[in-house]
Coordinates of C-alpha atoms and ligand atoms in Angstrom, one line a residue:
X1 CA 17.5 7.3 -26.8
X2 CA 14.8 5.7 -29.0
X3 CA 17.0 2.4 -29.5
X4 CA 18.0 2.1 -25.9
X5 CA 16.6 -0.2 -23.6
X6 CA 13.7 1.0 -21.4
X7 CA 15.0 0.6 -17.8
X8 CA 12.9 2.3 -14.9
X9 CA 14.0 2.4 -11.2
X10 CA 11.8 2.3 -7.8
X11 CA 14.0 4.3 -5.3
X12 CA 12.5 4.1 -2.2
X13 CA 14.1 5.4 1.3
X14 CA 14.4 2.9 3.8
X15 CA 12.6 5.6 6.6
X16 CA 9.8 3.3 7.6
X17 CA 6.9 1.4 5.6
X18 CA 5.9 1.7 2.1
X19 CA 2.5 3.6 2.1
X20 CA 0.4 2.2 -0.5
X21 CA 0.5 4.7 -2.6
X22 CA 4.3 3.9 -2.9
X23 CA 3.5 0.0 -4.1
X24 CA 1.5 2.0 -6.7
X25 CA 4.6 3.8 -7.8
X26 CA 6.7 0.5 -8.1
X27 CA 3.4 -1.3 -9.5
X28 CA 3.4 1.0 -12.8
X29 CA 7.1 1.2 -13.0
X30 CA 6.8 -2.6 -13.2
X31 CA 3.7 -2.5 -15.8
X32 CA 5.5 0.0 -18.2
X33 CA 8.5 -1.4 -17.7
X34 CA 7.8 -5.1 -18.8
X35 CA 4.6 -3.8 -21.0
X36 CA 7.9 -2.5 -23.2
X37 CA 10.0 -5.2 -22.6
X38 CA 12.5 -2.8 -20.4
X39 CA 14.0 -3.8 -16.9
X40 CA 13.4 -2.3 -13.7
X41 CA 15.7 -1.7 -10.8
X42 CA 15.0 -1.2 -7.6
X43 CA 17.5 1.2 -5.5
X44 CA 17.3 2.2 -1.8
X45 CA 18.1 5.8 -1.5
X46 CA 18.9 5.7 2.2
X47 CA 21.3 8.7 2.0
X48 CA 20.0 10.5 4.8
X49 CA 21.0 8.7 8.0
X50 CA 19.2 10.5 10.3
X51 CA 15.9 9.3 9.4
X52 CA 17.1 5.8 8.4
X53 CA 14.8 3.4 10.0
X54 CA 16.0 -0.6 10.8
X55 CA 13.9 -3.1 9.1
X56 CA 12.2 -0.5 6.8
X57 CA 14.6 -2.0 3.7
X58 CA 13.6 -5.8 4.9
X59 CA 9.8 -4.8 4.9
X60 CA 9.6 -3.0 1.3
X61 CA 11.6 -5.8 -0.5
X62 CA 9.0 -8.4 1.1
X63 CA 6.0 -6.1 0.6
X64 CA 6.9 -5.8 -2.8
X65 CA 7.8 -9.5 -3.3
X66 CA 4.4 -10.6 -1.6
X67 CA 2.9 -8.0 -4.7
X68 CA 4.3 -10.5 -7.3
X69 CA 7.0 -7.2 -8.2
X70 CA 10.1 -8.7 -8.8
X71 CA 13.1 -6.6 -9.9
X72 CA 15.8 -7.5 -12.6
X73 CA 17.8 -5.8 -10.6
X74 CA 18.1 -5.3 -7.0
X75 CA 20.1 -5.0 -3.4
X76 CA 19.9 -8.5 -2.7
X77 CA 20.2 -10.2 -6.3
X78 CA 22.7 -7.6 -7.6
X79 CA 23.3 -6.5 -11.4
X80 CA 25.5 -4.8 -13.6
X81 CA 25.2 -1.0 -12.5
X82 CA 25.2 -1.9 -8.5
X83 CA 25.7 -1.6 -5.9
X84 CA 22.1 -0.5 -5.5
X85 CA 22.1 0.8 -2.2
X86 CA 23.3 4.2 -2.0
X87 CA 25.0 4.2 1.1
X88 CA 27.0 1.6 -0.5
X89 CA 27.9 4.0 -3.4
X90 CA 29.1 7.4 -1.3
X91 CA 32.2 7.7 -2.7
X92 CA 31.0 8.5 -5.9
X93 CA 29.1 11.4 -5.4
X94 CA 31.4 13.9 -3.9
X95 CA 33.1 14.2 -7.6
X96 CA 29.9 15.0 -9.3
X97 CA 29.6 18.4 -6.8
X98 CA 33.2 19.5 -7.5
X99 CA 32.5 18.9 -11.0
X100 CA 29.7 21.3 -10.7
X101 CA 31.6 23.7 -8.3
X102 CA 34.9 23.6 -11.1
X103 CA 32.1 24.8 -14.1
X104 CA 30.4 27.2 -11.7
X105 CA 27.0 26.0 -11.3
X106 CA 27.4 25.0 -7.3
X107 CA 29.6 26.7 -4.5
X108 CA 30.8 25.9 -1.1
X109 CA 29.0 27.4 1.9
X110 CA 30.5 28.1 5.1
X111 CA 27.4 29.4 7.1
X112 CA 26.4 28.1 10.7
X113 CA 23.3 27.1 11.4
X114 CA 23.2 30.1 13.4
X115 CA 23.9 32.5 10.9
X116 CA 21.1 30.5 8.3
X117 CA 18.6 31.6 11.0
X118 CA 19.4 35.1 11.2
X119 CA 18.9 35.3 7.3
X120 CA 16.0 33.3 7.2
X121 CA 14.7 36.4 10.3
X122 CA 16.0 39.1 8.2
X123 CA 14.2 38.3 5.3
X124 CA 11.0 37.6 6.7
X125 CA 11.5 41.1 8.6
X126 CA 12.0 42.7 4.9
X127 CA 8.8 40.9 4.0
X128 CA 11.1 39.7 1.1
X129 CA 8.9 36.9 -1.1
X130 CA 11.1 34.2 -0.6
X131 CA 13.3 33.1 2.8
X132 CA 15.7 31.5 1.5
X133 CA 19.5 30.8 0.1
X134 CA 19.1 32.3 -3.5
X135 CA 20.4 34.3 -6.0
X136 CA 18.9 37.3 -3.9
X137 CA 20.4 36.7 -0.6
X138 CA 23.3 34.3 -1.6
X139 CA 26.0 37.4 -1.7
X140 CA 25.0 38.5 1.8
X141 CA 26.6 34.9 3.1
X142 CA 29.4 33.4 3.7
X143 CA 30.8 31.3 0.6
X144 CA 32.9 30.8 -2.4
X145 CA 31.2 33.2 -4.1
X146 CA 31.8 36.6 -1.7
X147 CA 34.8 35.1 0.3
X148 CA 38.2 36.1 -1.3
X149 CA 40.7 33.8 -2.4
X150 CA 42.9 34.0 0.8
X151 CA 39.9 33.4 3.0
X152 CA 38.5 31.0 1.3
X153 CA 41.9 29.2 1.6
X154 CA 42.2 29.8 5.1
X155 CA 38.6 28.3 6.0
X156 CA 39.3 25.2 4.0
X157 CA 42.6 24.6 5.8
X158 CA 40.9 25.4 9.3
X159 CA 38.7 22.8 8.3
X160 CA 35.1 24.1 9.0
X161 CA 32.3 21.8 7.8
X162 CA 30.8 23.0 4.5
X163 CA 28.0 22.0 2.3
X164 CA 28.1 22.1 -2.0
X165 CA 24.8 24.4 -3.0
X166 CA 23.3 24.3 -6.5
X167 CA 24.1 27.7 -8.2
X168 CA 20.1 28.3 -9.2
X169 CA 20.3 30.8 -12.3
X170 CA 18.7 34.3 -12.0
X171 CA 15.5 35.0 -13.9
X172 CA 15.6 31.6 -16.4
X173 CA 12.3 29.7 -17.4
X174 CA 13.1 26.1 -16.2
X175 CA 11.0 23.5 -18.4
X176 CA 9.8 19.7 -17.3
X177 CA 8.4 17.7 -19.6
X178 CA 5.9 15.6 -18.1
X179 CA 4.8 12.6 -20.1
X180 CA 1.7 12.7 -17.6
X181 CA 1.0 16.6 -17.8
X182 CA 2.6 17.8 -20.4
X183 CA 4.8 20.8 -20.1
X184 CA 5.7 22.2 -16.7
X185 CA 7.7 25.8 -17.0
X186 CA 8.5 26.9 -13.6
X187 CA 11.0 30.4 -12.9
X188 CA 13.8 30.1 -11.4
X189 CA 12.7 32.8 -8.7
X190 CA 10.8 29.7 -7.5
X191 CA 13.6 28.0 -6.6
X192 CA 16.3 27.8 -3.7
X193 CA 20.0 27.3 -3.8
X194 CA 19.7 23.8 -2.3
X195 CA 22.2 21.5 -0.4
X196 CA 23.6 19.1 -2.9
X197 CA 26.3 17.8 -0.8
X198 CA 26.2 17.7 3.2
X199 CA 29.2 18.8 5.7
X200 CA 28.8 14.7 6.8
X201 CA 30.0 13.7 3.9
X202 CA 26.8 12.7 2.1
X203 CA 24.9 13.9 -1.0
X204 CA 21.4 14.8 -0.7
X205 CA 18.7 12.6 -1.9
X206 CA 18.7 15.5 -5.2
X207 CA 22.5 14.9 -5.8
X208 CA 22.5 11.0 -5.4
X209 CA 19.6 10.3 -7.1
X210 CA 20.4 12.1 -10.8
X211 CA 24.2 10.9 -10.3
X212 CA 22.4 7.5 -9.9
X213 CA 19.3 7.7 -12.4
X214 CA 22.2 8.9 -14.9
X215 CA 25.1 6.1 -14.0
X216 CA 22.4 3.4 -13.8
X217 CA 20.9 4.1 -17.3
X218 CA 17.3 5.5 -16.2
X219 CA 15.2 6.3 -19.2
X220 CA 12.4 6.8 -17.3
X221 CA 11.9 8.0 -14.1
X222 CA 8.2 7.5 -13.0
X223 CA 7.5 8.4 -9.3
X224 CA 4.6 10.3 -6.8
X225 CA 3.8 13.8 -7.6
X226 CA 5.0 15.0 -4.4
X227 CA 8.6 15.1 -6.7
X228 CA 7.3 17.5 -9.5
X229 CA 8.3 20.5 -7.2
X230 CA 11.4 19.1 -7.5
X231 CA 12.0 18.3 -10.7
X232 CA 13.4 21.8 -12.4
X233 CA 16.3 21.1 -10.0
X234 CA 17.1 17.9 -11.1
X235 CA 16.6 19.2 -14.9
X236 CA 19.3 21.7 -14.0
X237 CA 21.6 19.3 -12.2
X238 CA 21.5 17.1 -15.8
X239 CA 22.4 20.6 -17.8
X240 CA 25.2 21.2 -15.2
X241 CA 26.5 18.1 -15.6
X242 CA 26.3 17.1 -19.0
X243 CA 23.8 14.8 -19.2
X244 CA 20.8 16.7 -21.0
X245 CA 21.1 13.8 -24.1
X246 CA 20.1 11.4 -22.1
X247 CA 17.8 13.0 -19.5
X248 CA 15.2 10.8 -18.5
X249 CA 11.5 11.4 -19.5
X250 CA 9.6 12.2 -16.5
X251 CA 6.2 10.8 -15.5
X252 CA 4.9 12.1 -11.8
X253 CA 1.8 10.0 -10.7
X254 CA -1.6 11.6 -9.0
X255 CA -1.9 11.4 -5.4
X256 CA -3.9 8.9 -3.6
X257 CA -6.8 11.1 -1.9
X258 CA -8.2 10.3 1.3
X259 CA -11.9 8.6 1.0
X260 CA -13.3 11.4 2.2
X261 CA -12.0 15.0 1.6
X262 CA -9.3 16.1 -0.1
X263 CA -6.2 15.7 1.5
X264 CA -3.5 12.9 0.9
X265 CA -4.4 9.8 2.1
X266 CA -2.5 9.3 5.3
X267 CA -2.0 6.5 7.9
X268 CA -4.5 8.5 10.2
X269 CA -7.3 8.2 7.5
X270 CA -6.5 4.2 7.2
X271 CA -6.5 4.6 11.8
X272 CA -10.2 6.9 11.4
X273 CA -11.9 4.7 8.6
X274 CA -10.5 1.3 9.6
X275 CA -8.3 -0.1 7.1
X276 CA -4.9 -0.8 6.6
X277 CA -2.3 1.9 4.3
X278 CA 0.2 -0.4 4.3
X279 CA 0.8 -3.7 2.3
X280 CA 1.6 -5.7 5.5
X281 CA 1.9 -5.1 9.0
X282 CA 3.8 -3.3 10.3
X283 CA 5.7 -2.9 13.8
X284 CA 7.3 0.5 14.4
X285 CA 11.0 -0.1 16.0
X286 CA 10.9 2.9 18.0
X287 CA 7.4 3.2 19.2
X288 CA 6.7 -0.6 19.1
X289 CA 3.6 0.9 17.7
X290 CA 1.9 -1.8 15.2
X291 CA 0.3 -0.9 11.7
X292 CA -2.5 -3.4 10.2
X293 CA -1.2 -4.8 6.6
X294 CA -3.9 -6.0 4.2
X295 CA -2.0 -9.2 4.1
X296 CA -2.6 -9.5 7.4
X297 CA -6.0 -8.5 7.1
X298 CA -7.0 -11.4 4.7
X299 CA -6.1 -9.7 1.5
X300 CA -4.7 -12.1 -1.8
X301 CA -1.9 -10.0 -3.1
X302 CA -3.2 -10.3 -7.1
X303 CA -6.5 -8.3 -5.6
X304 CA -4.4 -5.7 -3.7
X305 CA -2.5 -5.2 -6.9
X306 CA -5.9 -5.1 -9.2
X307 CA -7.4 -2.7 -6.3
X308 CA -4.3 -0.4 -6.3
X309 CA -3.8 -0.5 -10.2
X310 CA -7.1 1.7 -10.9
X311 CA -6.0 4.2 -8.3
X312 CA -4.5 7.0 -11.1
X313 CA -5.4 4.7 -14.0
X314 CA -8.3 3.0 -16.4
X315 CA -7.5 0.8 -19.4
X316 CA -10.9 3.1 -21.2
X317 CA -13.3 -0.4 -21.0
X318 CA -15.5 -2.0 -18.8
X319 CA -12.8 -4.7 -17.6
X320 CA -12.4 -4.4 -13.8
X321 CA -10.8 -7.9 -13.1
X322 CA -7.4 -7.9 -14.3
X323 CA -4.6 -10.6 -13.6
X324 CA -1.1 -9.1 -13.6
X325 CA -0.4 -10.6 -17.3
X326 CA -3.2 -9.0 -18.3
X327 CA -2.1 -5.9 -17.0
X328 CA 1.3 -5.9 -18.6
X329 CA -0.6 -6.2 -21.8
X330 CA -2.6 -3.3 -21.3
X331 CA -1.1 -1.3 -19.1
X332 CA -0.1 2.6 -20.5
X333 CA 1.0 5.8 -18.8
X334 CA -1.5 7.7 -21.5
X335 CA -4.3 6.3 -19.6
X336 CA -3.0 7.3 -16.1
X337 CA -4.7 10.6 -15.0
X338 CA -3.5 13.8 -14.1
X339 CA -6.0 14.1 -11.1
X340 CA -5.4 12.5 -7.1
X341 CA -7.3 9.7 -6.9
X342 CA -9.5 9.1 -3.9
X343 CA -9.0 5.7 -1.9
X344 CA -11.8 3.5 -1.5
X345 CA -11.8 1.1 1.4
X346 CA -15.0 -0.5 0.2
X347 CA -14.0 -1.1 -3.6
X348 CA -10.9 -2.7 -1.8
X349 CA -13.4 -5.5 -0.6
X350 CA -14.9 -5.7 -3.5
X351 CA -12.0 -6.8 -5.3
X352 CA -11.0 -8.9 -2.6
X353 CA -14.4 -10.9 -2.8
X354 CA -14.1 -11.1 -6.6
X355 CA -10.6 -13.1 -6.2
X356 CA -11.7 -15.0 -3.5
X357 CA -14.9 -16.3 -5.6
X358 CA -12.7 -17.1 -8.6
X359 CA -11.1 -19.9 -6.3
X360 CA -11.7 -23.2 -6.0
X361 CA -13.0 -25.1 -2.7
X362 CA -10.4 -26.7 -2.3
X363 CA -8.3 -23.8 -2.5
X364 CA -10.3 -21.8 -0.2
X365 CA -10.2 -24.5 2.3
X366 CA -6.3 -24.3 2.1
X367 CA -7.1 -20.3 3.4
X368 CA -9.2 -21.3 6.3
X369 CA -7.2 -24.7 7.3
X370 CA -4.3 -22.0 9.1
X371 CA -6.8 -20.3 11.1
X372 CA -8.7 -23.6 11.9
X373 CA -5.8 -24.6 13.6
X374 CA -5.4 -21.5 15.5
X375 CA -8.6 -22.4 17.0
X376 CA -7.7 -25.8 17.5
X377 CA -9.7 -27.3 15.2
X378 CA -9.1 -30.0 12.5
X379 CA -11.9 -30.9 10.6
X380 CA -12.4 -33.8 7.9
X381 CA -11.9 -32.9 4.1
X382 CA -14.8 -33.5 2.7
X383 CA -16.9 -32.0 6.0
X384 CA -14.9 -28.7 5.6
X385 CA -15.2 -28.5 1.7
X386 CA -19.5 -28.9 2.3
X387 CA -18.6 -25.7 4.8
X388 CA -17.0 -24.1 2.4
X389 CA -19.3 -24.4 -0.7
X390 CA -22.1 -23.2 1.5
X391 CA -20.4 -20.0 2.8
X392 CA -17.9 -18.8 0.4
X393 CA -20.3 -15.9 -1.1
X394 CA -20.1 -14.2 1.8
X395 CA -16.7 -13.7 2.5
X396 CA -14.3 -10.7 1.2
X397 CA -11.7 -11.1 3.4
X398 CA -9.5 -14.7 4.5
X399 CA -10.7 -14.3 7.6
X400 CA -14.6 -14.2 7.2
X401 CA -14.1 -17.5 5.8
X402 CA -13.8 -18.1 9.6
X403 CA -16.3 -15.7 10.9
X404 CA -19.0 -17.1 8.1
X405 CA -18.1 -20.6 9.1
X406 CA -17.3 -20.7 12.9
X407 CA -20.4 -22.7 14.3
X408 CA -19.8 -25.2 11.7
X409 CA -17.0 -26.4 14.0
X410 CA -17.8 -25.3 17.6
X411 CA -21.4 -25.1 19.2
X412 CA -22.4 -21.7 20.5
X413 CA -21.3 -21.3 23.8
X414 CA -23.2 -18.5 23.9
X415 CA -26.4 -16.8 22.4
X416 CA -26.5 -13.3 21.4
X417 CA -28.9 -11.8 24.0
X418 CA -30.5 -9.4 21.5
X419 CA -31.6 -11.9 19.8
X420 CA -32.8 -13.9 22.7
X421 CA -35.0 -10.5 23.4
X422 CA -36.6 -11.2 20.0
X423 CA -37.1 -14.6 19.5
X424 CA -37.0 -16.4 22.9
X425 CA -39.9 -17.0 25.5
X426 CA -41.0 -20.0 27.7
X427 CA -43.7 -20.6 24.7
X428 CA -41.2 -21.0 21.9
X429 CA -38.7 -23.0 24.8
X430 CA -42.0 -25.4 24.4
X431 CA -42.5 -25.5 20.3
X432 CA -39.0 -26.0 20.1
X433 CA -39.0 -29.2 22.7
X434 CA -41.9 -30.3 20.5
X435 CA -40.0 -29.8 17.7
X436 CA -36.5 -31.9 18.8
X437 CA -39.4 -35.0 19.3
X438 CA -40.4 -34.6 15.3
X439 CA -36.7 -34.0 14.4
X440 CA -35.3 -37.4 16.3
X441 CA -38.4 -39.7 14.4
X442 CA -36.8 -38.2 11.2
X443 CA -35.2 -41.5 9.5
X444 CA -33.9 -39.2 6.6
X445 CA -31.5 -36.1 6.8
X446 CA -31.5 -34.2 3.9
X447 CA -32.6 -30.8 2.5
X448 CA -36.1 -32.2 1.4
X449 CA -37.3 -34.5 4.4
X450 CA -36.6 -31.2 6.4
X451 CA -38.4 -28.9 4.3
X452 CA -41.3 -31.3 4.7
X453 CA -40.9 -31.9 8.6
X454 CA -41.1 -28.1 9.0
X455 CA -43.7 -27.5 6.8
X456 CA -45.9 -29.9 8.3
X457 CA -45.0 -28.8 12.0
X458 CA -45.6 -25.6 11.4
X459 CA -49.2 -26.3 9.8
X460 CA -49.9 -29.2 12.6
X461 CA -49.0 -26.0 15.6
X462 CA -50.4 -22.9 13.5
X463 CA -47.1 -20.8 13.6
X464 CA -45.4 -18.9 11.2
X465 CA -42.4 -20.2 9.6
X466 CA -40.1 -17.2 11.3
X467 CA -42.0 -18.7 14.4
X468 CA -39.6 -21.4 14.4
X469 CA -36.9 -21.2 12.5
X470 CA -35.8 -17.5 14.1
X471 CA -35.6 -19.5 17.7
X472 CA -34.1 -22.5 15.5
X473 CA -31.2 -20.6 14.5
X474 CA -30.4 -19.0 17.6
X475 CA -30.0 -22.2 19.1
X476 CA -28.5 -23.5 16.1
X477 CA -25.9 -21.2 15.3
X478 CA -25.9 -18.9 18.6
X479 CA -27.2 -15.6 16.6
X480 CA -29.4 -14.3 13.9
X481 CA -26.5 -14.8 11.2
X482 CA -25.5 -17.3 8.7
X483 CA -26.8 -19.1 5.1
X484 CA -30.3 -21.1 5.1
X485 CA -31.2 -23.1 8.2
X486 CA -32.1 -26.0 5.9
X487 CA -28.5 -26.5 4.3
X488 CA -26.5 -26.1 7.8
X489 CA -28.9 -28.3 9.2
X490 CA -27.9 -31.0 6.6
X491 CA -24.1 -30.4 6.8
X492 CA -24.0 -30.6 10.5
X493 CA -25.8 -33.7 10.7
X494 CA -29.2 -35.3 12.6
X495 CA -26.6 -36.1 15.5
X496 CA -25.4 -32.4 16.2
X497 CA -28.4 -30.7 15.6
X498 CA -30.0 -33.0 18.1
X499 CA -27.0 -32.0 20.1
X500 CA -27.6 -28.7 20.2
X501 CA -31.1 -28.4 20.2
X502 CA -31.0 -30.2 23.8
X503 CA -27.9 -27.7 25.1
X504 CA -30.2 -24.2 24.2
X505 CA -33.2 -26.2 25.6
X506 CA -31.3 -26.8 28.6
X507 CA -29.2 -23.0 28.7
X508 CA -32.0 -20.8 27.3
X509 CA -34.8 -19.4 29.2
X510 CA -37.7 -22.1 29.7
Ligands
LIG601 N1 13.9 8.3 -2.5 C1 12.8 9.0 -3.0 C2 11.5 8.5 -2.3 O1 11.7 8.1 -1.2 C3 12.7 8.7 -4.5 C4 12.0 9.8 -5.3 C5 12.3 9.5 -6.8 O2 11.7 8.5 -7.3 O3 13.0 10.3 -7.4 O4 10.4 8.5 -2.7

């Protein structure tokens, strides 16, 4: 194994959106993968049709391909081991179970649902540990293991629907080894004789996906802890095949931990904290029920990846700012941790503002120009980059580029009345009036001339300087918001601030 080629898979089931904690999964399958100069496939494990979900297969490939993950190989692009879709591979699978039936490690099983049930009751009746098809109970139904040879004949030419179950050994010590937590030795009293091939004619997600790991060339198989439990019965399924040698090494990643509490970090959390668990939006088919994204929320996909990366791991410096190059260097499963995680909506922004800074005016004006237009508004270069320059600190998020920024291009067409409550009354309607008079005599409009105009104005009426320019910004900028009065005054011009100056003289209280 140590000359082969490192070639890690994300196998994702097309059963609705990716939950971020799954673009974390593909994102370090990516990182260790070309870190070591190995490939990385991505397969869509959508063997069980009943929770198959239309459009869920469209929206990971995009989500993934807005992340900057790109596959070597794929279900669109193809590749040498495909097809890469495993409904598309079904007739594979069924020889793998009889294999494993002919050397006696699986077994066909004849039970109804019905008569599943009634074990499952007597069981819990005998208070016996474990409810379920097992080395204990597995003689007490109906199978190739306590049918005879004439009945088992019989059923199979009557043609009742079976299912292929894993043979789970009595009283063995199963080992994983984790290359995240070490050793894992689990007993095989833990385990359950499960389905490995369906009366429908499918595998199960356990069958398909170690016939496929195996066919495909896995070496490493590097998915969500929610999997360990799992994992002794796909170590078996690799003995009971023939396939130990070239087992994968396993790797299962810490769970992403609500912000508060303990618990997983679910899409109700994302619903109660308000912020988005999914990469982009999403609409639900069934419900028509629509998820918030953070691309649609005004995220840059190189921030999403940077905030997502430290969720599970730390390259052991300082460094918080990483570009995805940068992260192939450094990236190692060593430094991913063995404990959940916990999501932190706030850190999120942080790393959004950090992107947004590290761009150019130019560049951010290209962000804001699609919402501009939205709104109707088309405004001259060189105006907009002045906008831009001025606000671009206080943005996080695309969009505040447009919250920061909106009076720039439309005059309030209204004033927040709170702030009307505050700073308003017939005696500042009057110093403001007086005020417009100084401003029109003002032959130059720049940051200096008004500093000095206000300076002497206030002196000349004995006010405090919030004594005007609180009322001045209201009317200004229709609220108590936005960078220093000064610099918008200058951007928007002796004509507009004239402009609206007269309006609030004319709409506000006198
Ligand atoms: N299809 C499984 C999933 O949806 C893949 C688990 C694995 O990586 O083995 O997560």
């Amino acid at each position: 194994m140590s000359n082969q080629r490192i070639r890690v898979r994300f196998a994702p089931s097309p059963t609705g959106p990716l939950h971020i904690g799954g673009v974390r999964t593909a994102l370090y399958n990516y990182l260790f993968a070309k870190k070591l100069g190995g490939e990385i496939i991505l397969r869509i494990e959508d063997t069980d049709q009943n929770r198959y979900v239309p459009g869920a297969e469209d929206y990971i490939l995009e989500s993934l391909s807005w992340c900057g993950i790109h596959f070597d190989e794929d279900v669109v692009k193809g590749g040498p081991y495909g097809p890469y879709r495993q409904s598309e591979r079904k007739t594979i699978y069924k020889q793998y179970a009889e294999q494993l039936v002919q050397s006696g490690h699986a077994y066909y099983a004849f039970d109804s649902e019905e008569e599943l049930d009634q074990m499952r009751e007597r069981l819990k009746h005998a208070h016996a540990q474990q409810a379920q098809y097992g080395p204990l109970t597995r003689l007490g139904m109906r199978n190739s293991l306590t049918l005879s040879s004439e009945e088992l004949k019989d059923i199979k030419i009557s043609g009742a629907p079976y299912v292929i179950r894993i043979k789970i050994p009595e009283n063995e010590e199963i080992k994983v080894n984790d290359l995240i937590r070490g050793e894992v030795v689990v007993h095989s009293s833990n385990l359950d004789d499960k389905v490995l091939f369906k009366s429908d004619g499918w595998p199960t997600y356990h069958l398909a996906n170690i016939v496929d790991d195996h066919t495909m060339a896995i070496t490493h198989v590097i998915r969500g802890e929610e999997w360990l439990p799992s994992a002794p019965l796909h170590v078996l399924l690799y003995r009971y095949l023939g396939w130990e040698d070239t087992m994968p090494k396993f790797a299962h990643l810490p769970l992403l931990l609500k912000p508060d509490g303990n618990g997983k970090l679910s899409k109700r959390d994302g619903d109660r904290l308000g912020f988005p668990v999914f990469p982009l939006q999403w609409s639900d088919p069934g419900t028509q029920e629509t998820s918030s994204g953070y691309r649609e929320s005004g995220y840059l996909p190189e921030a999403f990846v940077n905030m997502l990366v430290f969720l599970g791991w730390n390259p052991g410096t300082d460094q918080e700012i990483f570009s995805i190059g940068e992260l192939i260097e450094t990236f190692s499963l060593e430094r991913v941790g063995k404990h959940g995680s916990k999501f932190d909506p706030e850190k999120a922004k942080w790393f959004n503002h950090q992107y947004l800074q590290k761009k150019t005016d130019n560049e951010l004006a290209d962000l804001l120009i699609p919402i501009l237009k939205d709104n109707g508004i088309s405004p001259l270069r060189d105006y907009l980059l002045k906008v831009i320059n001025l606000i671009r600190e206080r943005a996080n998020l695309i969009p505040d580029l447009w919250n920061q920024s909106s009076f720039f291009f439309e005059a309030p067409s209204v004033y927040d009345p709170q702030v009307i409550q505050k700073v308003w009354n017939p005696a500042v309607s009057k110093t403001i009036s007086a005020f417009a008079e100084e401003v029109k005599l003002l032959s130059d409009w720049n940051n200096d001339s008004l500093h000095r105009l206000i300076e002497e104005f206030i002196t000349s009426h004995n006010i405090k300087m919030g004594q005007l320019m609180n009322p001045l910004r209201l009317i200004i900028v229709g609220c108590n918001l936005g960078p220093g009065m000064m610099e918008i005054a200058t951007i928007l011009g002796k004509e507009e601030f004239i402009r609206r100056m007269k309006t609030g003289l004319e709409r506000l209280p006198k």
